[in-house]
Short mmCIF file of C-alpha atoms (C1' of nucleotides) in Angstrom, two decimals:
data_model
loop_
_atom_site.label_atom_id
_atom_site.label_comp_id
_atom_site.label_asym_id
_atom_site.label_seq_id
_atom_site.Cartn_x
_atom_site.Cartn_y
_atom_site.Cartn_z
CA UNK A 1 39.93 281.28 101.16
CA UNK A 2 40.00 282.84 98.40
CA UNK A 3 37.01 280.22 96.07
CA UNK A 4 33.76 282.84 97.05
CA UNK A 5 33.53 285.71 98.72
CA UNK A 6 32.21 285.45 102.70
CA UNK A 7 28.44 284.56 102.71
CA UNK A 8 25.62 285.73 104.88
CA UNK A 9 25.36 283.06 106.47
CA UNK A 10 29.46 283.38 107.59
CA UNK A 11 29.39 285.08 110.71
CA UNK A 12 31.38 282.91 113.26
CA UNK A 13 33.72 284.09 110.27
CA UNK A 14 36.02 285.73 111.17
CA UNK A 15 40.17 287.25 111.65
CA UNK A 16 42.67 284.83 113.80
CA UNK A 17 46.76 286.48 115.04
CA UNK A 18 48.76 284.52 113.25
CA UNK A 19 52.08 283.74 114.61
CA UNK A 20 54.91 282.27 113.49
CA UNK A 21 57.16 279.15 115.92
CA UNK A 22 60.41 278.19 115.26
CA UNK A 23 62.54 275.25 116.16
CA UNK A 24 66.34 275.81 115.57
CA UNK A 25 68.06 272.96 115.70
CA UNK A 26 71.94 272.60 115.37
CA UNK A 27 74.57 269.76 116.82
CA UNK A 28 76.88 270.74 119.90
CA UNK A 29 78.34 268.82 120.94
CA UNK A 30 78.06 265.48 119.52
CA UNK A 31 74.33 266.29 119.95
CA UNK A 32 70.68 268.20 118.75
CA UNK A 33 70.45 270.90 120.23
CA UNK A 34 67.10 272.92 120.28
CA UNK A 35 66.64 276.45 120.36
CA UNK A 36 63.61 278.17 123.80
CA UNK A 37 63.45 281.32 124.66
CA UNK A 38 61.96 282.36 128.46
CA UNK A 39 58.41 283.70 128.11
CA UNK A 40 58.47 286.99 129.55
CA UNK A 41 54.96 286.71 130.74
CA UNK A 42 54.55 286.34 134.43
CA UNK A 43 51.75 283.83 133.64
CA UNK A 44 54.00 281.22 132.15
CA UNK A 45 57.19 281.59 134.85
CA UNK A 46 59.25 277.82 134.30
CA UNK A 47 58.42 277.06 131.08
CA UNK A 48 60.31 277.63 127.90
CA UNK A 49 58.98 277.82 124.28
CA UNK A 50 59.87 278.18 120.41
CA UNK A 51 60.52 281.08 119.60
CA UNK A 52 57.32 283.20 117.83
CA UNK A 53 56.27 287.13 116.66
CA UNK A 54 53.44 287.37 115.26
CA UNK A 55 53.10 287.78 111.26
CA UNK A 56 53.18 291.87 110.38
CA UNK A 57 51.08 293.58 107.56
CA UNK A 58 54.02 293.96 105.58
CA UNK A 59 55.76 291.38 106.55
CA UNK A 60 55.64 287.57 105.08
CA UNK A 61 56.20 284.77 106.95
CA UNK A 62 59.75 283.76 105.87
CA UNK A 63 60.43 287.12 107.48
CA UNK A 64 58.81 286.87 110.36
CA UNK A 65 60.50 283.43 111.22
CA UNK A 66 63.51 285.82 110.00
CA UNK A 67 63.14 288.60 112.73
CA UNK A 68 61.69 286.00 116.31
CA UNK A 69 64.39 284.72 115.91
CA UNK A 70 66.70 288.14 115.55
CA UNK A 71 64.84 289.65 118.73
CA UNK A 72 64.04 286.87 120.76
CA UNK A 73 67.99 284.83 120.41
CA UNK A 74 69.98 287.46 118.74
CA UNK A 75 70.62 284.68 116.48
CA UNK A 76 70.85 286.98 112.12
CA UNK A 77 71.19 284.16 110.03
CA UNK A 78 70.22 284.93 107.29
CA UNK A 79 72.15 281.92 105.39
CA UNK A 80 71.04 279.48 107.35
CA UNK A 81 68.53 276.68 105.74
CA UNK A 82 64.74 277.98 106.89
CA UNK A 83 61.57 275.62 106.07
CA UNK A 84 57.64 275.57 107.36
CA UNK A 85 56.67 272.77 108.97
CA UNK A 86 53.27 272.44 109.44
CA UNK A 87 50.73 275.09 110.49
CA UNK A 88 49.27 274.36 113.92
CA UNK A 89 45.27 275.67 114.45
CA UNK A 90 43.82 274.29 117.23
CA UNK A 91 41.14 276.16 118.25
CA UNK A 92 42.46 276.25 122.67
CA UNK A 93 45.83 275.52 121.78
CA UNK A 94 46.49 279.40 122.95
CA UNK A 95 45.03 280.31 126.33
CA UNK A 96 44.65 284.48 125.46
CA UNK A 97 42.68 283.39 122.20
CA UNK A 98 42.91 281.61 119.02
CA UNK A 99 46.19 281.87 117.33
CA UNK A 100 46.95 280.19 114.53
CA UNK A 101 50.33 280.22 115.00
CA UNK A 102 53.19 278.60 111.70
CA UNK A 103 56.16 276.42 112.03
CA UNK A 104 58.72 276.52 111.03
CA UNK A 105 62.39 274.43 110.95
CA UNK A 106 65.35 275.95 110.75
CA UNK A 107 68.87 273.95 110.55
CA UNK A 108 72.00 275.81 111.84
CA UNK A 109 76.16 275.08 111.41
CA UNK A 110 77.77 273.85 113.78
CA UNK A 111 80.21 276.22 115.00
CA UNK A 112 77.28 279.56 114.59
CA UNK A 113 77.65 281.49 117.75
CA UNK A 114 75.59 280.29 120.94
CA UNK A 115 72.22 282.70 121.06
CA UNK A 116 73.03 286.62 122.36
CA UNK A 117 70.54 286.70 124.69
CA UNK A 118 70.22 286.34 127.75
CA UNK A 119 66.63 284.01 127.91
CA UNK A 120 67.27 281.77 125.11
CA UNK A 121 68.98 278.40 124.89
CA UNK A 122 70.01 275.29 123.97
CA UNK A 123 68.71 271.83 125.33
CA UNK A 124 69.16 268.82 124.33
CA UNK A 125 66.72 267.48 122.04
CA UNK A 126 66.75 263.48 123.49
CA UNK A 127 66.70 265.29 126.70
CA UNK A 128 64.20 266.84 125.91
CA UNK A 129 62.36 264.21 124.63
CA UNK A 130 63.32 262.15 127.43
CA UNK A 131 60.92 265.39 129.71
CA UNK A 132 63.66 266.00 131.58
CA UNK A 133 65.17 269.33 130.83
CA UNK A 134 62.32 271.74 130.09
CA UNK A 135 57.93 272.45 130.40
CA UNK A 136 57.30 274.21 127.57
CA UNK A 137 54.48 276.74 126.64
CA UNK A 138 51.00 275.80 124.81
CA UNK A 139 51.14 273.26 122.50
CA UNK A 140 55.45 272.99 121.68
CA UNK A 141 55.31 270.40 122.94
CA UNK A 142 53.53 268.65 119.65
CA UNK A 143 55.31 271.17 117.88
CA UNK A 144 59.09 269.82 118.36
CA UNK A 145 58.74 265.78 117.97
CA UNK A 146 57.19 266.90 114.33
CA UNK A 147 60.68 269.26 114.39
CA UNK A 148 62.80 266.67 114.83
CA UNK A 149 60.72 263.45 112.58
CA UNK A 150 61.66 266.09 110.17
CA UNK A 151 64.63 266.31 109.95
CA UNK A 152 65.34 262.81 110.62
CA UNK A 153 63.10 262.21 108.10
CA UNK A 154 64.89 264.92 105.87
CA UNK A 155 68.38 263.08 106.00
CA UNK A 156 67.70 260.16 104.74
CA UNK A 157 66.68 261.67 101.01
CA UNK A 158 67.93 265.55 100.77
CA UNK A 159 71.51 266.98 100.90
CA UNK A 160 70.20 268.28 103.50
CA UNK A 161 72.88 267.11 106.54
CA UNK A 162 75.57 269.77 105.45
CA UNK A 163 72.76 272.51 106.34
CA UNK A 164 75.03 271.51 110.16
CA UNK A 165 78.31 272.09 109.05
CA UNK A 166 79.82 274.44 108.02
CA UNK A 167 82.27 274.97 104.19
CA UNK A 168 84.38 273.27 103.81
CA UNK A 169 83.42 270.10 106.02
CA UNK A 170 85.32 266.27 106.28
CA UNK A 171 83.49 263.40 106.48
CA UNK A 172 83.62 262.32 110.14
CA UNK A 173 81.97 265.59 110.78
CA UNK A 174 79.40 265.32 108.51
CA UNK A 175 78.53 261.91 109.70
CA UNK A 176 78.48 263.18 113.21
CA UNK A 177 74.99 264.51 112.11
CA UNK A 178 73.93 261.73 111.05
CA UNK A 179 74.51 260.06 113.72
CA UNK A 180 73.28 263.47 115.95
CA UNK A 181 70.04 263.68 115.00
CA UNK A 182 69.66 259.42 114.20
CA UNK A 183 70.66 258.77 117.46
CA UNK A 184 72.82 256.38 115.73
CA UNK A 185 76.20 255.04 115.25
CA UNK A 186 77.28 254.27 112.09
CA UNK A 187 80.03 252.65 110.27
CA UNK A 188 82.02 255.57 109.23
CA UNK A 189 83.23 252.86 105.90
CA UNK A 190 80.43 252.67 104.91
CA UNK A 191 78.95 256.10 105.18
CA UNK A 192 81.85 257.66 103.61
CA UNK A 193 80.64 255.48 100.58
CA UNK A 194 77.61 256.63 100.28
CA UNK A 195 77.94 259.76 100.33
CA UNK A 196 80.59 260.04 97.99
CA UNK A 197 78.73 258.17 95.53
CA UNK A 198 75.54 259.90 95.34
CA UNK A 199 75.38 262.41 93.00
CA UNK A 200 76.19 266.06 93.54
CA UNK A 201 75.87 265.55 97.48
CA UNK A 202 79.38 266.54 98.33
CA UNK A 203 82.44 267.43 96.12
CA UNK A 204 86.14 267.73 97.02
CA UNK A 205 88.12 270.67 98.17
CA UNK A 206 91.74 272.04 99.10
CA UNK A 207 93.49 271.00 101.91
CA UNK A 208 93.73 269.06 104.46
CA UNK A 209 91.98 269.19 108.19
CA UNK A 210 94.36 268.93 111.13
CA UNK A 211 93.67 265.41 113.26
CA UNK A 212 92.10 265.91 116.95
CA UNK A 213 94.11 265.65 119.99
CA UNK A 214 94.34 261.98 120.28
CA UNK A 215 95.55 262.22 116.98
CA UNK A 216 94.10 260.26 113.50
CA UNK A 217 95.01 260.46 109.70
CA UNK A 218 94.27 264.28 109.12
CA UNK A 219 90.58 264.34 106.51
CA UNK A 220 90.51 265.16 103.37
CA UNK A 221 87.42 268.42 102.77
CA UNK A 222 84.52 268.63 101.22
CA UNK A 223 81.88 271.15 99.63
CA UNK A 224 78.69 271.00 99.59
CA UNK A 225 77.76 269.08 96.12
CA UNK A 226 75.24 270.98 93.85
CA UNK A 227 72.25 267.69 93.91
CA UNK A 228 68.78 269.05 96.29
CA UNK A 229 67.46 265.06 96.69
CA UNK A 230 69.67 262.84 97.12
CA UNK A 231 69.99 259.18 94.16
CA UNK A 232 70.72 257.22 95.67
CA UNK A 233 68.58 258.49 99.61
CA UNK A 234 70.38 257.99 102.31
CA UNK A 235 68.05 255.59 104.63
CA UNK A 236 68.66 255.11 108.80
CA UNK A 237 68.63 252.01 109.52
CA UNK A 238 65.87 250.23 111.35
CA UNK B 1 53.85 283.76 118.20
CA UNK B 2 53.26 283.02 121.87
CA UNK B 3 57.29 283.27 123.11
CA UNK B 4 56.08 287.05 124.02
CA UNK B 5 53.15 289.23 125.10
CA UNK B 6 52.41 291.91 121.82
CA UNK B 7 55.05 294.26 122.39
CA UNK B 8 54.79 298.03 122.64
CA UNK B 9 56.74 298.61 119.31
CA UNK B 10 54.60 295.65 117.29
CA UNK B 11 51.46 298.80 116.49
CA UNK B 12 51.67 296.99 112.90
CA UNK B 13 51.04 293.35 114.30
CA UNK B 14 47.34 292.38 113.76
CA UNK B 15 44.77 289.66 113.20
CA UNK B 16 44.87 287.90 109.79
CA UNK B 17 42.38 286.76 107.77
CA UNK B 18 42.64 282.11 107.74
CA UNK B 19 41.25 280.47 105.61
CA UNK B 20 42.13 276.62 104.36
CA UNK B 21 42.36 275.51 100.63
CA UNK B 22 41.45 272.21 99.01
CA UNK B 23 44.31 269.66 96.70
CA UNK B 24 41.57 266.75 96.22
CA UNK B 25 43.54 264.69 93.94
CA UNK B 26 41.85 261.66 92.02
CA UNK B 27 42.06 259.10 89.09
CA UNK B 28 39.84 259.23 86.63
CA UNK B 29 41.27 256.71 82.85
CA UNK B 30 44.19 256.57 84.35
CA UNK B 31 44.94 260.19 84.93
CA UNK B 32 45.70 262.21 87.96
CA UNK B 33 42.35 264.62 88.23
CA UNK B 34 42.53 267.94 90.25
CA UNK B 35 38.85 269.25 91.97
CA UNK B 36 38.47 273.13 91.24
CA UNK B 37 35.76 275.55 91.60
CA UNK B 38 33.95 278.68 89.43
CA UNK B 39 34.56 281.61 92.22
CA UNK B 40 31.64 283.65 92.25
CA UNK B 41 33.30 286.35 92.12
CA UNK B 42 32.61 288.72 89.15
CA UNK B 43 36.51 289.76 88.81
CA UNK B 44 37.65 286.88 88.82
CA UNK B 45 35.71 285.68 86.03
CA UNK B 46 36.53 282.31 83.83
CA UNK B 47 39.68 281.33 86.24
CA UNK B 48 39.23 278.69 88.71
CA UNK B 49 40.15 277.82 92.62
CA UNK B 50 40.83 275.40 94.68
CA UNK B 51 37.71 275.42 97.13
CA UNK B 52 38.57 276.73 100.17
CA UNK B 53 37.15 278.32 102.74
CA UNK B 54 38.03 281.17 105.36
CA UNK B 55 38.24 279.76 109.43
CA UNK B 56 35.80 279.88 111.89
CA UNK B 57 35.69 280.67 115.17
CA UNK B 58 35.01 276.42 117.35
CA UNK B 59 37.42 275.51 114.22
CA UNK B 60 40.09 274.14 113.55
CA UNK B 61 41.84 274.18 110.59
CA UNK B 62 41.03 270.51 109.17
CA UNK B 63 37.17 270.81 110.19
CA UNK B 64 37.52 273.95 107.85
CA UNK B 65 38.73 272.04 104.97
CA UNK B 66 36.38 269.26 105.22
CA UNK B 67 33.54 272.59 105.64
CA UNK B 68 35.21 273.66 101.93
CA UNK B 69 35.11 270.78 100.76
CA UNK B 70 31.07 270.08 101.45
CA UNK B 71 30.63 273.27 100.57
CA UNK B 72 31.87 273.95 98.14
CA UNK B 73 32.40 270.41 95.71
CA UNK B 74 28.98 268.34 97.39
CA UNK B 75 31.92 266.55 98.88
CA UNK B 76 31.51 265.08 101.72
CA UNK B 77 34.20 262.12 102.39
CA UNK B 78 35.82 261.74 105.86
CA UNK B 79 37.28 258.99 105.01
CA UNK B 80 39.37 260.52 103.43
CA UNK B 81 43.32 261.25 103.49
CA UNK B 82 43.75 264.63 104.61
CA UNK B 83 47.11 266.58 105.28
CA UNK B 84 48.84 269.90 105.46
CA UNK B 85 49.97 270.88 102.51
CA UNK B 86 52.29 274.26 102.99
CA UNK B 87 50.69 277.23 104.20
CA UNK B 88 50.63 280.43 102.09
CA UNK B 89 51.53 284.06 103.41
CA UNK B 90 53.20 286.36 100.50
CA UNK B 91 51.77 290.72 101.46
CA UNK B 92 50.00 289.97 98.75
CA UNK B 93 48.93 286.31 97.59
CA UNK B 94 45.03 287.81 97.77
CA UNK B 95 44.39 291.55 95.99
CA UNK B 96 41.54 291.87 98.32
CA UNK B 97 43.63 291.93 101.27
CA UNK B 98 46.40 290.29 103.60
CA UNK B 99 44.59 286.40 103.38
CA UNK B 100 47.11 283.47 105.40
CA UNK B 101 45.96 280.78 103.42
CA UNK B 102 46.67 276.62 105.20
CA UNK B 103 46.67 274.56 101.54
CA UNK B 104 45.48 270.52 102.18
CA UNK B 105 46.20 268.21 100.11
CA UNK B 106 43.42 265.24 100.00
CA UNK B 107 43.64 262.30 97.81
CA UNK B 108 39.62 259.80 96.99
CA UNK B 109 39.90 256.73 95.32
CA UNK B 110 38.73 255.97 92.32
CA UNK B 111 35.55 255.07 92.32
CA UNK B 112 34.49 258.06 94.68
CA UNK B 113 31.29 260.79 93.15
CA UNK B 114 32.73 262.97 91.13
CA UNK B 115 31.59 267.02 92.19
CA UNK B 116 28.11 267.40 93.22
CA UNK B 117 27.57 271.29 92.68
CA UNK B 118 27.57 272.85 89.35
CA UNK B 119 30.62 274.71 89.57
CA UNK B 120 32.62 272.56 90.66
CA UNK B 121 34.48 270.25 87.62
CA UNK B 122 38.02 267.98 87.37
CA UNK B 123 41.24 268.67 85.41
CA UNK B 124 43.43 266.86 84.09
CA UNK B 125 47.04 267.70 85.58
CA UNK B 126 49.05 266.57 83.36
CA UNK B 127 47.45 269.57 80.98
CA UNK B 128 46.16 271.74 83.81
CA UNK B 129 50.49 271.88 84.38
CA UNK B 130 51.23 272.86 80.53
CA UNK B 131 49.10 275.43 80.22
CA UNK B 132 46.12 274.67 78.80
CA UNK B 133 42.53 273.70 80.94
CA UNK B 134 42.38 276.38 83.22
CA UNK B 135 44.24 279.49 84.07
CA UNK B 136 44.14 280.02 88.30
CA UNK B 137 42.72 282.36 90.27
CA UNK B 138 45.24 284.20 93.70
CA UNK B 139 48.17 281.79 93.07
CA UNK B 140 46.46 279.07 93.07
CA UNK B 141 49.26 278.10 90.10
CA UNK B 142 51.94 278.29 92.93
CA UNK B 143 49.52 275.76 95.39
CA UNK B 144 48.94 272.31 92.17
CA UNK B 145 52.39 272.46 91.67
CA UNK B 146 53.47 271.67 95.47
CA UNK B 147 51.22 268.60 96.17
CA UNK B 148 51.12 267.38 93.40
CA UNK B 149 55.27 267.15 94.75
CA UNK B 150 53.28 266.59 98.02
CA UNK B 151 51.30 263.15 96.06
CA UNK B 152 54.93 262.23 93.94
CA UNK B 153 57.11 261.59 96.41
CA UNK B 154 54.98 260.11 99.42
CA UNK B 155 54.07 257.31 97.09
CA UNK B 156 57.87 256.43 97.61
CA UNK B 157 58.03 255.99 101.24
CA UNK B 158 54.82 255.66 102.38
CA UNK B 159 51.09 253.48 101.84
CA UNK B 160 49.69 256.65 100.85
CA UNK B 161 48.64 254.76 97.29
CA UNK B 162 45.41 252.80 98.79
CA UNK B 163 44.24 255.28 99.02
CA UNK B 164 43.54 256.26 95.75
CA UNK B 165 41.79 252.72 95.97
CA UNK B 166 37.97 250.97 96.66
CA UNK B 167 39.18 247.94 99.11
CA UNK B 168 39.18 245.02 97.62
CA UNK B 169 42.33 246.58 95.10
CA UNK B 170 43.88 244.81 92.76
CA UNK B 171 47.50 245.50 91.50
CA UNK B 172 47.30 246.44 88.35
CA UNK B 173 44.19 249.31 90.35
CA UNK B 174 46.92 249.80 92.18
CA UNK B 175 49.69 250.03 89.83
CA UNK B 176 48.03 252.60 87.70
CA UNK B 177 47.79 254.45 90.90
CA UNK B 178 51.59 254.90 90.42
CA UNK B 179 51.50 255.30 87.16
CA UNK B 180 49.45 258.23 87.18
CA UNK B 181 50.70 259.70 89.77
CA UNK B 182 54.12 259.85 89.19
CA UNK B 183 53.10 259.69 85.00
CA UNK B 184 55.85 256.57 84.46
CA UNK B 185 55.15 253.42 82.96
CA UNK B 186 55.84 250.41 85.34
CA UNK B 187 56.49 246.93 84.77
CA UNK B 188 54.17 244.93 86.38
CA UNK B 189 55.81 241.55 87.69
CA UNK B 190 58.41 244.10 89.11
CA UNK B 191 56.38 246.28 90.53
CA UNK B 192 53.77 242.95 91.85
CA UNK B 193 56.69 242.39 93.99
CA UNK B 194 58.06 245.47 95.54
CA UNK B 195 54.22 245.92 96.98
CA UNK B 196 53.97 241.60 97.82
CA UNK B 197 57.37 242.46 99.07
CA UNK B 198 56.92 245.57 101.35
CA UNK B 199 56.32 244.75 105.16
CA UNK B 200 52.78 245.55 105.40
CA UNK B 201 51.92 247.47 102.18
CA UNK B 202 49.44 245.27 101.42
CA UNK B 203 47.06 242.34 102.92
CA UNK B 204 45.21 239.17 100.43
CA UNK B 205 41.47 239.62 100.49
CA UNK B 206 38.94 236.95 99.86
CA UNK B 207 36.99 236.61 95.97
CA UNK B 208 39.34 237.73 92.40
CA UNK B 209 38.22 240.71 90.43
CA UNK B 210 36.07 239.90 87.26
CA UNK B 211 38.52 240.66 83.90
CA UNK B 212 37.83 243.67 81.57
CA UNK B 213 36.55 244.07 78.16
CA UNK B 214 39.68 242.12 76.75
CA UNK B 215 40.22 239.47 78.39
CA UNK B 216 42.49 238.25 81.16
CA UNK B 217 43.10 236.64 83.89
CA UNK B 218 41.11 237.71 86.90
CA UNK B 219 43.31 239.87 90.18
CA UNK B 220 43.24 238.52 93.49
CA UNK B 221 42.53 240.71 95.60
CA UNK B 222 43.77 242.59 98.07
CA UNK B 223 43.32 244.94 101.15
CA UNK B 224 44.89 248.18 103.27
CA UNK B 225 47.52 246.40 104.91
CA UNK B 226 48.60 248.24 109.19
CA UNK B 227 51.61 249.86 107.83
CA UNK B 228 51.94 253.81 107.04
CA UNK B 229 56.12 253.71 106.26
CA UNK B 230 56.98 251.52 103.40
CA UNK B 231 60.24 249.64 104.19
CA UNK B 232 61.57 249.10 101.45
CA UNK B 233 60.92 252.43 99.95
CA UNK B 234 59.41 251.75 95.79
CA UNK B 235 61.87 254.57 94.87
CA UNK B 236 60.31 255.84 91.14
CA UNK B 237 62.67 255.46 88.36
CA UNK B 238 64.58 258.61 87.63
"C1'" DT C 1 42.40 230.57 67.81
"C1'" DC C 2 44.73 235.05 69.19
"C1'" DA C 3 45.02 239.43 72.73
"C1'" DA C 4 45.07 240.99 77.56
"C1'" DT C 5 45.93 240.22 81.55
"C1'" DA C 6 47.25 237.81 86.29
"C1'" DG C 7 50.79 235.60 87.95
"C1'" DT C 8 56.32 233.48 88.88
"C1'" DG C 9 60.82 232.81 87.71
"C1'" DT C 10 65.10 233.66 86.90
"C1'" DC C 11 69.17 236.45 85.32
"C1'" DT C 12 71.61 240.73 86.57
"C1'" DT C 13 73.76 244.86 88.05
"C1'" DT C 14 73.40 248.28 92.19
"C1'" DT C 15 73.06 248.59 96.10
"C1'" DA C 16 73.62 248.61 101.76
"C1'" DG C 17 76.37 246.24 105.34
"C1'" DA C 18 79.85 243.82 107.98
"C1'" DC C 19 84.30 244.41 108.15
"C1'" DA C 20 89.45 243.55 107.43
"C1'" DT C 21 93.29 246.37 105.49
"C1'" DT C 22 96.21 250.66 105.63
"C1'" DA C 23 97.64 255.39 104.99
"C1'" DT C 24 98.60 259.60 108.52
"C1'" DA C 25 98.41 261.33 112.32
"C1'" DT C 26 99.40 262.19 118.70
"C1'" DG C 27 101.08 261.23 122.76
"C1'" DC D 1 105.61 252.40 120.42
"C1'" DA D 2 100.94 251.69 121.07
"C1'" DT D 3 96.58 254.40 120.29
"C1'" DA D 4 92.99 257.13 116.96
"C1'" DT D 5 90.42 258.42 112.94
"C1'" DA D 6 90.92 258.26 107.53
"C1'" DA D 7 90.62 255.72 103.51
"C1'" DT D 8 90.01 252.13 100.89
"C1'" DG D 9 88.90 247.19 99.10
"C1'" DT D 10 86.04 242.47 100.33
"C1'" DC D 11 83.72 239.90 100.87
"C1'" DT D 12 77.46 239.12 101.67
"C1'" DA D 13 72.93 239.31 100.93
"C1'" DA D 14 68.95 242.35 99.50
"C1'" DA D 15 66.75 244.79 96.21
"C1'" DA D 16 65.65 245.89 91.55
"C1'" DG D 17 65.73 246.01 86.53
"C1'" DA D 18 64.91 243.65 82.97
"C1'" DC D 19 62.55 240.22 80.51
"C1'" DA D 20 61.49 234.81 79.89
"C1'" DC D 21 57.12 232.41 80.70
"C1'" DT D 22 52.79 229.79 83.26
"C1'" DA D 23 47.87 230.75 84.04
"C1'" DT D 24 43.33 232.20 82.78
"C1'" DT D 25 39.85 235.17 80.79
"C1'" DG D 26 36.83 237.27 77.22
"C1'" DA D 27 36.11 238.14 72.21
#
DNA sequence: TCAATAGTGTCTTTTAGACATTATATG
DNA sequence: CATATAATGTCTAAAAGACACTATTGA
């Protein structure tokens, strides 16, 4: 609010519980994965949820997001990409009462350690979408598609793809990010040309990466460039 | 939150006031304008603010946004474009106490009626950015640039530009929207070609628009097409 | 008539997609 | 050697930018 003090007629105005839920995505084995935790409420046996915490008095929203990841999944990733997704405030989204939830999207590199907590796990996003792997609590089944679409869309016009890889990285690894998030196969040659052409997307680094077990020419290494937005954009195929 | 019940150690967890602030933009005289209201708190004399209201128990966030516009500016625009921008939750953003604010972006057509309330006014966004026209209360000076960038960005890859014009409209009017929001001059011929080529952006309508006072060939009329996203996108010049 | 805006066409540059070719590794 | 991946080059099609030209109005 802020524009005016509460009016006398606004008896129905009260305070809400405010929470932060984090959709943390990473890439494992060439597939996009989402972090989910088991709620410890007995009522929610068998369901999975995004890691979430209520906002404390002395804590801004980003801090709550970091705390949710740390407390519920043992993940302390201060350098990970973290951005607000949107806020979910339907009146009955939480059966315990009015809870307004600010959802975040977090992205961590492929090589990051897996969750350290027993009741936290990574799920394949494609299999989640098919409905097979886990049933989600609350309205988290609505948040996950929003998070996926945000990630897919931001890969197009920002340099966010590099948030999924650790430096230094090869262009093959970066292409694997795009293929996993978009769910399509990309032409290696054209992908390379677009990445190198886009101003400030990546910068050359020293050395070469060792080939995989099947052989192959060693790949040049790169680091993140300074650009936030991509010019030109890398639009996904239709 | 949602993932777990509050723990015993979370004494610092409480509820917050939750508010919705709306950045309503429209176009007047070829310039992008923002709706601001005068807070009636004496402490905020001389400042202007986004229209905002606290969320009621029985009301979801979109409803609060509509109510803020109606109560503070006399605007009932159920058909206007309304989308969430982001949520601002810095601990001390409101000196009266912890207030988490969900900011919305609203867009209304050019010909919509001006605000009906005495203490609501439209401000030129360019002049606001220059700092000249009005001083903003709270952290609304941070919300407005975010709203502007969102509007500028969404004109590129969505059909949102048509939210600023009433049907039927001419391509000259639509070009005026892009020029006002982006703050650049566009080539009329190339703009026309891109709009007509983009699949589902606009559809031809019957009749022609009368020329302006200085004359000119009567323009064909168009309506909104069915597309949400633009293919290909209309990227702003660098 | 001229000025103003709408609408069409054309040329060039840029970018994207398909795909051939060469380079360098493993087995 | 075959196979796999990296890296470069080439051709074509799509799209963007610059801009000439025609069409139809008001003054």
